[in-house]
XYZ file of C-alpha atoms in Angstrom:
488
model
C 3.796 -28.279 13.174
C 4.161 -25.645 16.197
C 2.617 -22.116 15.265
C 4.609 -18.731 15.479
C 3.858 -17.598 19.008
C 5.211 -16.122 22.160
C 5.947 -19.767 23.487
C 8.218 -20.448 20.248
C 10.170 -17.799 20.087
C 13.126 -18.986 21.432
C 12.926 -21.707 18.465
C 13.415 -19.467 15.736
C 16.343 -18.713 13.540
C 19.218 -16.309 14.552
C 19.092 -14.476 11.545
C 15.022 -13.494 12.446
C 14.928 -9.930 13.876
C 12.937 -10.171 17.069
C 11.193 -7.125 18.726
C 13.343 -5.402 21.106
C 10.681 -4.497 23.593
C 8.633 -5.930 26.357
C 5.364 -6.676 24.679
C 3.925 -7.240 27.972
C 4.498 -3.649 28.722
C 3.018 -2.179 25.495
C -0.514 -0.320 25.664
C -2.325 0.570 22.867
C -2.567 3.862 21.325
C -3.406 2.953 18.161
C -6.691 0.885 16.957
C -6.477 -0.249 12.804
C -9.898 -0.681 11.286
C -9.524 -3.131 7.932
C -6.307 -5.295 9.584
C -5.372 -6.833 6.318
C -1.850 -7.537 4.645
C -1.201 -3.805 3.508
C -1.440 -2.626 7.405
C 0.810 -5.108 8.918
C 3.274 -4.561 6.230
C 3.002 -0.486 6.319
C 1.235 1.178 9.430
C 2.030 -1.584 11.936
C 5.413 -1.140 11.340
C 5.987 1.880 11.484
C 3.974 1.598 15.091
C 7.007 -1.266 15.417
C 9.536 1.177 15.052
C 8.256 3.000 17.704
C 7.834 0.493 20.042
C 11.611 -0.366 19.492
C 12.721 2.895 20.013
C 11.100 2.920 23.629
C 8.002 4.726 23.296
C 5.727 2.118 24.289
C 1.938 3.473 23.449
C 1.978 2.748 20.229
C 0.691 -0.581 20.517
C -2.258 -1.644 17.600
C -5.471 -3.095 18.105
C -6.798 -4.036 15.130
C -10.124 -4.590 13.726
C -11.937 -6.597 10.883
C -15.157 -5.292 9.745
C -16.239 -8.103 7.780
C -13.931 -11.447 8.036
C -12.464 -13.568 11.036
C -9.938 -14.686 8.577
C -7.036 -12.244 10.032
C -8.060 -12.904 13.585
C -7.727 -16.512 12.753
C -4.629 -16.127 12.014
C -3.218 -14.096 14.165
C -5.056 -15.032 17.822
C -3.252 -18.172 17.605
C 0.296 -16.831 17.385
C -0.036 -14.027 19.995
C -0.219 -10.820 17.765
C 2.900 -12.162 15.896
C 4.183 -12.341 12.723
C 6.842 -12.071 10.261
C 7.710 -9.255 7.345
C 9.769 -10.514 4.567
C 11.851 -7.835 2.642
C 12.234 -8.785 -0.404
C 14.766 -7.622 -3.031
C 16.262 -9.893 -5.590
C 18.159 -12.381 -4.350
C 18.296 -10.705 -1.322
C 15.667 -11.152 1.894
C 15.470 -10.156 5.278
C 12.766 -11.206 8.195
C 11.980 -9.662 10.909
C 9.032 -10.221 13.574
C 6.316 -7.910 14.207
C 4.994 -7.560 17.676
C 2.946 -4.304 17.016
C -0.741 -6.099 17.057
C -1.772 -7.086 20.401
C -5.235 -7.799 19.461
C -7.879 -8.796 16.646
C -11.726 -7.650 17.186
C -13.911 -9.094 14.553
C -16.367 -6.244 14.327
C -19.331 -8.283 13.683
C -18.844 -10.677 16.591
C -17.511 -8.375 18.883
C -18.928 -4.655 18.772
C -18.922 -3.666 21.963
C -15.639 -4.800 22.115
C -14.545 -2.272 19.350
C -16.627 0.777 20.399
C -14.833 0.144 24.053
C -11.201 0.147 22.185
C -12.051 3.363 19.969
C -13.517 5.113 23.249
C -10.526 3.818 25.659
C -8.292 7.144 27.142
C -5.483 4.829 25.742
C -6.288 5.588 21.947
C -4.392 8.649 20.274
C -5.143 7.443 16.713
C -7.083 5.472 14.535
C -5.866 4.245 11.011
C -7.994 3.060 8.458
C -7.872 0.514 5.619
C -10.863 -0.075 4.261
C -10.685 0.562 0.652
C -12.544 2.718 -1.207
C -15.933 1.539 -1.374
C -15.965 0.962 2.904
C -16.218 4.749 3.379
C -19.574 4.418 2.235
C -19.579 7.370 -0.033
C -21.636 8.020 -3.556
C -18.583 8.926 -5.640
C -20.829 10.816 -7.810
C -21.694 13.439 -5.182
C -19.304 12.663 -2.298
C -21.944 12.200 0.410
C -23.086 9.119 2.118
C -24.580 6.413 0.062
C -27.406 5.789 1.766
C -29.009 2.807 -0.650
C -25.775 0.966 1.102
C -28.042 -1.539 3.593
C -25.081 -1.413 6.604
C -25.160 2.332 6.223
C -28.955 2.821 6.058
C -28.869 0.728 9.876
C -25.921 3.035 11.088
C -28.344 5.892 10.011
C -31.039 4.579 12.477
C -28.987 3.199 15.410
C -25.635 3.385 16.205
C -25.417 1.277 18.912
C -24.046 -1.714 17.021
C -22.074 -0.007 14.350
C -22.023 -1.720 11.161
C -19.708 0.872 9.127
C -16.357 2.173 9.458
C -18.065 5.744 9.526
C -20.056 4.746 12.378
C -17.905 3.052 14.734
C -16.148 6.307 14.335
C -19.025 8.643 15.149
C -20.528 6.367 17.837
C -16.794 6.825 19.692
C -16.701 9.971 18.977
C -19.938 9.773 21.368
C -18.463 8.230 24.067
C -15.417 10.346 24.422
C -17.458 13.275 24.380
C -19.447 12.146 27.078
C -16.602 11.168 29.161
C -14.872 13.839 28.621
C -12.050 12.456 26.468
C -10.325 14.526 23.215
C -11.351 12.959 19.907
C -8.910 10.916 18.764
C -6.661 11.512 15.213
C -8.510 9.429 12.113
C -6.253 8.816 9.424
C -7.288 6.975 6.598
C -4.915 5.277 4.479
C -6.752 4.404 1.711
C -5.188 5.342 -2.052
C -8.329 8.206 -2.442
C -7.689 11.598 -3.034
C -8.429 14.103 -0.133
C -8.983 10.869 2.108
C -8.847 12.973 5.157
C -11.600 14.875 3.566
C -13.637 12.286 2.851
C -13.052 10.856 5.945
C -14.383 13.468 7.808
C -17.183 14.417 5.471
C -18.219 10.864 5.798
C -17.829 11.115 9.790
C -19.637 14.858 10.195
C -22.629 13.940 7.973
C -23.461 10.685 9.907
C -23.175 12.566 13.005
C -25.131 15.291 12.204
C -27.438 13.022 11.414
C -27.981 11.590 14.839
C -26.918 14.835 16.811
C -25.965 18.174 15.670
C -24.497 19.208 18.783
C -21.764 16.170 18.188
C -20.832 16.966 14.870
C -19.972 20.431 16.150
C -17.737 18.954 18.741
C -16.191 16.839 16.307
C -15.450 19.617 13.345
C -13.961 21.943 15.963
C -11.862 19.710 18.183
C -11.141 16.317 15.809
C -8.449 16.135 13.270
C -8.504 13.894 9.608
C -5.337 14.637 8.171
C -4.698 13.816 4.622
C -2.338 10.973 3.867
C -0.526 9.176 0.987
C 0.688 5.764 1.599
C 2.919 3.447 -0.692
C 4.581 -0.018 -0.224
C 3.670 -2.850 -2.354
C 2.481 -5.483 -0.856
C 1.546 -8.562 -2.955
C -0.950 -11.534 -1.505
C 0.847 -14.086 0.232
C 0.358 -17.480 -0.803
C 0.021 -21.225 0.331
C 3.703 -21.350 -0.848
C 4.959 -18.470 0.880
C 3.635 -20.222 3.918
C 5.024 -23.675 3.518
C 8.665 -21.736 2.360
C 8.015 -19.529 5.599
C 7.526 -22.478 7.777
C 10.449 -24.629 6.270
C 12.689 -21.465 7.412
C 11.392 -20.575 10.956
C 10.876 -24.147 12.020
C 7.482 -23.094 13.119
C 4.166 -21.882 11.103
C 3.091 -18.642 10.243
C -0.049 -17.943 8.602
C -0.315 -14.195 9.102
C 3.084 -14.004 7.286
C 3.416 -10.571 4.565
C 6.212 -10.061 2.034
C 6.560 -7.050 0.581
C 9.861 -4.728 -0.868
C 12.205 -1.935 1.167
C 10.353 0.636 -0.286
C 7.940 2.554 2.587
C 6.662 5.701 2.261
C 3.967 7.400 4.569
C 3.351 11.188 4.235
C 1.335 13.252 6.304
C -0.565 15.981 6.670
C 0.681 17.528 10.522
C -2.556 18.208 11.521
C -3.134 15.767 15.306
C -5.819 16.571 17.879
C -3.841 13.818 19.909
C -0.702 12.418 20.833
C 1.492 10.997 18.026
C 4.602 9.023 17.776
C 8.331 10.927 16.973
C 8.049 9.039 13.633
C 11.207 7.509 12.126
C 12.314 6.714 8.634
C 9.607 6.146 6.253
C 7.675 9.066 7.758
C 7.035 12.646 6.292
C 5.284 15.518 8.334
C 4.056 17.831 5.664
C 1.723 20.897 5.314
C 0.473 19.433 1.707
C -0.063 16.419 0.810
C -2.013 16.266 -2.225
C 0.883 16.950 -4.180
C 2.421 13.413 -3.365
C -0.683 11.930 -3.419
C -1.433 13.058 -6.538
C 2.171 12.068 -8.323
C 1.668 8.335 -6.445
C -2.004 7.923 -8.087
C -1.288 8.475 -11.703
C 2.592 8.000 -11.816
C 2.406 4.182 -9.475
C -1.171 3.138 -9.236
C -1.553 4.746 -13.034
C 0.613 2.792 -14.254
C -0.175 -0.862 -12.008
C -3.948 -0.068 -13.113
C -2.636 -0.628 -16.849
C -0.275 -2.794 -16.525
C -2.632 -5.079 -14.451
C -5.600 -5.057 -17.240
C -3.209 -5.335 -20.103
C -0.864 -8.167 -18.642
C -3.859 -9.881 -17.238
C -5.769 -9.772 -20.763
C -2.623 -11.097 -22.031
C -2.736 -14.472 -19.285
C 0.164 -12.958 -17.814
C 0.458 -12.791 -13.742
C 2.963 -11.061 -12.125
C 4.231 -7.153 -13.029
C 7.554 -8.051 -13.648
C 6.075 -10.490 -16.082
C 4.577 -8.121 -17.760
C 7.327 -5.446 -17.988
C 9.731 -8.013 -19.237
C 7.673 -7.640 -22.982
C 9.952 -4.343 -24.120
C 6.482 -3.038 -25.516
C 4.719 -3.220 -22.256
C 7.383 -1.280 -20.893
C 7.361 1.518 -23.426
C 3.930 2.013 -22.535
C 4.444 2.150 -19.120
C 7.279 4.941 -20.183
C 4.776 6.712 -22.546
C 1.979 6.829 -19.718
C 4.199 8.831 -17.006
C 5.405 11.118 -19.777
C 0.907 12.143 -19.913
C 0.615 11.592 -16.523
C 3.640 13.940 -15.478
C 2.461 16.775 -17.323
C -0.617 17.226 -14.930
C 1.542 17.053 -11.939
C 2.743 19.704 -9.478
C 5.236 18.037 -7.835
C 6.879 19.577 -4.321
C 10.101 20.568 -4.414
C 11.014 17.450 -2.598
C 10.356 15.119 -5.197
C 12.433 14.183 -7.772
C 10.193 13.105 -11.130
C 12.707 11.627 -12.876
C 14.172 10.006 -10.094
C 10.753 8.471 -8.733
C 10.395 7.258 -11.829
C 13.673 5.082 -12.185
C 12.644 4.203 -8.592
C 9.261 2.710 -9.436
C 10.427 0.831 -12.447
C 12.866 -0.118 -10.647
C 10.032 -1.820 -8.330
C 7.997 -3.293 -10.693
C 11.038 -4.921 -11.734
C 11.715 -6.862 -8.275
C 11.257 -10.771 -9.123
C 10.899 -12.013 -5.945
C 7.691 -9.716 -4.617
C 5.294 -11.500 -7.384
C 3.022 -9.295 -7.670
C -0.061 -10.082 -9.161
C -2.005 -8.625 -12.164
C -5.250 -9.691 -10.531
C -4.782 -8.127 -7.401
C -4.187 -5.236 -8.643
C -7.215 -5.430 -11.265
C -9.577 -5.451 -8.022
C -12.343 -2.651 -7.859
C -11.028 -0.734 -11.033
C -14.534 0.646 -11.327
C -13.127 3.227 -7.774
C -9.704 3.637 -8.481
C -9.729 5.146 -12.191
C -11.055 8.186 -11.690
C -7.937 8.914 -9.588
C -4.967 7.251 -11.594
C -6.411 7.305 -15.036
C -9.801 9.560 -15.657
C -8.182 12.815 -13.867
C -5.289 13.048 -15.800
C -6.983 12.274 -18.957
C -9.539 15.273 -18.130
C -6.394 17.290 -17.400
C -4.435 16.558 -20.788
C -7.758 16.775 -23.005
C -8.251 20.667 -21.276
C -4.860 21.267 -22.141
C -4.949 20.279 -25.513
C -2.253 16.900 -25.037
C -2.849 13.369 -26.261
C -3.842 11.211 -24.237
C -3.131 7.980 -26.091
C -1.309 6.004 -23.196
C -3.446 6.506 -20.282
C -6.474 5.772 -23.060
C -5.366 2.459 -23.788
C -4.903 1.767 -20.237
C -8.658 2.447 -20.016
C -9.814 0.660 -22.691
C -8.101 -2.367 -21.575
C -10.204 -2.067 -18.246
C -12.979 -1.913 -20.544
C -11.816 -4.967 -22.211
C -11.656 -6.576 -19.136
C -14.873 -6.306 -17.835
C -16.313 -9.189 -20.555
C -14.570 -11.398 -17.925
C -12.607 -13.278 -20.636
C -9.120 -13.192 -21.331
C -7.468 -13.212 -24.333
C -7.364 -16.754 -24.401
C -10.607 -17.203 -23.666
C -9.741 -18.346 -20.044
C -12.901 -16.859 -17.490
C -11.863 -14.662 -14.697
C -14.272 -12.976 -12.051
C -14.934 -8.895 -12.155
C -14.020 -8.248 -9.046
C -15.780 -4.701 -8.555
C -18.612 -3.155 -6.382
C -19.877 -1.766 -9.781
C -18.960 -5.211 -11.680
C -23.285 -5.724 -11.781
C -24.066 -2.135 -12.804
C -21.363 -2.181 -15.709
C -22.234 -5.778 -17.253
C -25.672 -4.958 -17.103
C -24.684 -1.997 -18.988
C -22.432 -3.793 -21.494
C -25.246 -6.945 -22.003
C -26.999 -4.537 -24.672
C -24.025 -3.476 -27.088
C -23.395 -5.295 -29.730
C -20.024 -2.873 -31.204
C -17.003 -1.716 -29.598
C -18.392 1.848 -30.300
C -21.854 0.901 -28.307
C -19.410 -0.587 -25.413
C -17.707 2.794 -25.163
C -20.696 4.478 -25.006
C -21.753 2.211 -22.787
C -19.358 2.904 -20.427
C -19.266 6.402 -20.787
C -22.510 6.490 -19.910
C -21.982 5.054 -16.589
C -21.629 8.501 -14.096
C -20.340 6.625 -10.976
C -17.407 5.789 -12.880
C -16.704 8.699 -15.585
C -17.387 12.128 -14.836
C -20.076 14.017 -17.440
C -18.118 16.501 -18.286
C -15.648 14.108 -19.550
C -17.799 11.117 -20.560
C -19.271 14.094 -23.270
C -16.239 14.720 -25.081
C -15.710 13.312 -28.493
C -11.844 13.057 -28.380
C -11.645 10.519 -25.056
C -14.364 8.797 -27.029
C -12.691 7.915 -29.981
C -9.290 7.265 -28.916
C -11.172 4.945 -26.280
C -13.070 3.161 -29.403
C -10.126 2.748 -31.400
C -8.131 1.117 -28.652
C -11.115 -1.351 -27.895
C -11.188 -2.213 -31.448
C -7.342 -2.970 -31.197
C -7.832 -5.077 -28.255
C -10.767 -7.052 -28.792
C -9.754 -7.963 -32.353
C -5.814 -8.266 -31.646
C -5.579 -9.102 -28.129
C -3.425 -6.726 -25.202
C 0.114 -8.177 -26.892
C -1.389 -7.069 -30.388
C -2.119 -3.468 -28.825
C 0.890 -2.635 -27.002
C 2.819 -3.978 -30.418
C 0.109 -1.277 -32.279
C 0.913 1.482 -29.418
C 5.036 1.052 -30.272
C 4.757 1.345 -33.849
């Protein structure tokens, strides 16, 4: 079977939406550190929509800092790929021509370092997840018992870090006399500009003062909130993909219509005139913060608690009427700590999200989401808890949410069927757990664990024993057992 490429195009359905530009004509403004499914299903097309409406710098280059598993992929078919919208029975395609090029950072960092330096480059986006910003979340600097970020603390001249590649750029253009370029990260962490550039100054200052003064004064990190889901494609998606097109295509992404990318408007460089999907804004940790604990919140528990249960998907999971009352019960917590802008709509985002859990056809797996839960509770979960116990508000929902993350960690389902812990912290926390005989111990346990819970909240009594009660509940009565104890 052929591959998706630029020599195959002309075999492809009618109904396929081809780019309406001349790729050959593209540069590239844009380079993508972490090229993974969420990127070319989000950022790249939004860079997409600019190409097709005739601005033609906004052409990606995209990097992998650890696997040549996207490159693979992608060098094959020229950059090209296809987006499947998914909702119910409905589906559109449409091909992305955005990604001209794949560096594998590891192979290739030279190449990299010349693509971040080039006069070309406006902005660079990042998707890295949490723990490749190579922060200690305890204090918010650099981590610098991480072994790629102890090199990048000695040399830069082979980057091995996201936060390097950046600063050693940030080099070049200096010397050449070049304006930084705009780093956006678009990573679900709150103040990810902020930590961006934290990251970026301290590792500079490290290897010359002079440069981290050039970069504070003249560089730009805006914050950002991003949101699409975007669930793993599978063999199957593949061979259905293939059946349709008439050709393969491995660096195929499904996802829903739903795209949302807000922005702080704060450029040192050129940017696109950004279409639909797109929000300029002076604030936006006040989206940011309603997406955390109103979406992710609520995928974090409905990932740990339909996983526990051996169930795979989300809409699986909110099919049992229990699981969605609890999924109900946690935004009503979670919505109290909010301060919403004006232009959002609560109630209305709510409908909206349920409505997107709901979608059949995206698939969306428990265990995906269930990934490094260790760095994304403090944001959807732990911060609102700490919010509703200073206020005085139960905090029963978003407790049981944690718990079941707890509950998870045994790596054991409630079936008994193994699963891996996938977490930077899963060695920490089972070496943690190996000792504690009681649910009680387990909590404390836990609590005891700073890089995770903050001590001001693992201290307080009330978290502690609505935590212990739920853990009880779930290791003696399974997830089902708990939600049906949470109803009644």
């Amino acid at each position: 079977m052929s591959r998706l490429s630029i020599t195959t195009l002309a075999q492809l359905p009618a109904d396929i939406t081809p780019p309406a530009y001349d790729r050959a004509a593209v540069t590239c403004g844009v380079v993508h550190i972490g090229i993974g499914a969420f990127h070319r299903a989000h950022q790249a097309v939004v860079f997409d929509d600019a190409l097709n409406a005739g601005d033609l710098r906004w052409g990606v280059i995209a990097a992998s800092l650890r696997s040549p598993g996207v490159r693979d992929q992608m060098q094959p078919q020229d950059g090209l790929y296809t987006i499947l919208v998914r909702d119910g029975a409905t589906e559109r395609a449409r091909l992305i021509g955005a990604v001209r090029h794949v560096i594998v950072a590891p192979e290739e960092p030279q190449a990299l370092l010349a693509a971040l330096a080039s006069p070309d480059t406006h902005i660079v986006t990042l998707t890295i997840t949490e723990k490749g910003y190579k922060l200690d979340p305890a204090t918010g600097m650099l981590n610098e018992s991480d072994p790629q970020l102890a090199a990048d603390l000695i040399s830069l001249d082979s980057p091995q870090t996201a936060p390097g590649y950046l600063v050693a750029a940030l080099a070049l253009r200096r010397a050449a006399g070049l304006a930084p370029f705009t780093a956006i990260s678009c990573d679900n962490l709150p103040h990810n500009g902020a930590r961006l550039r934290n990251a970026v100054l301290e590792l500079a200052r490290r290897h010359d003062a002079g440069l981290a003064d050039w970069i504070a004064e003249h560089g730009a990190f805006p914050e950002t909130m991003v949101d699409r889901i975007v669930p793993a494609t599978t063999p199957e998606d593949i061979a259905m993909q293939t059946e349709r097109l008439g050709v393969e295509d491995r660096a195929m992404v499904k996802t829903e219509p739903f795209l949302q990318w807000v922005i702080e408007d704060r450029f040192c460089n050129l940017r696109p005139d950004f279409g639909a999907g797109v929000q300029l804004t002076a604030a936006v940790a006040p989206w940011e913060e309603a997406k955390l604990r109103l979406l992710n919140g609520a995928h974090s528990g409905i990932a740990y608690l339909g996983g526990l249960a051996g169930i795979d998907h989300v809409h699986e999971v909110l099919a049992l009427p229990e699981a969605r009352h609890f999924v109900e019960r946690l935004w009503d917590e979670a919505e109290t700590t909010l301060s919403p802008p004006a232009e959002l709509d609560v109630a209305a985002y709510r409908r909206e999200l349920m409505a997107r859990f709901d979608n059949p056809t995206l698939r969306h797996r428990t265990r995906q989401i269930a990934m490094d839960g260790s760095q994304k509770l403090p944001q959807r979960l732990l911060a609102p808890i700490a919010a509703r116990l200073k206020a005085g508000q139960g905090i029963d929902a978003l407790s049981l949410a944690v718990a079941a993350w707890i509950r998870w960690q045994a790596g054991r389902d409630d079936r008994g069927i193994t699963h891996q812990v996938d977490d930077p912290l899963a060695a920490p926390i089972a070496a943690a757990l190996a000792g504690a005989q009681t649910a009680q111990e387990r909590i404390a346990a836990i609590l005891a664990c700073d890089a995770v819970i903050a001590p001001a909240l693992a201290t307080d009594d009330r978290l502690r024993a609505v935590l212990t009660r739920w853990l009880v509940l779930l290791e003696t009565q399974g997830a089902r057992g708990a939600l049906a104890a949470f109803c009644g």
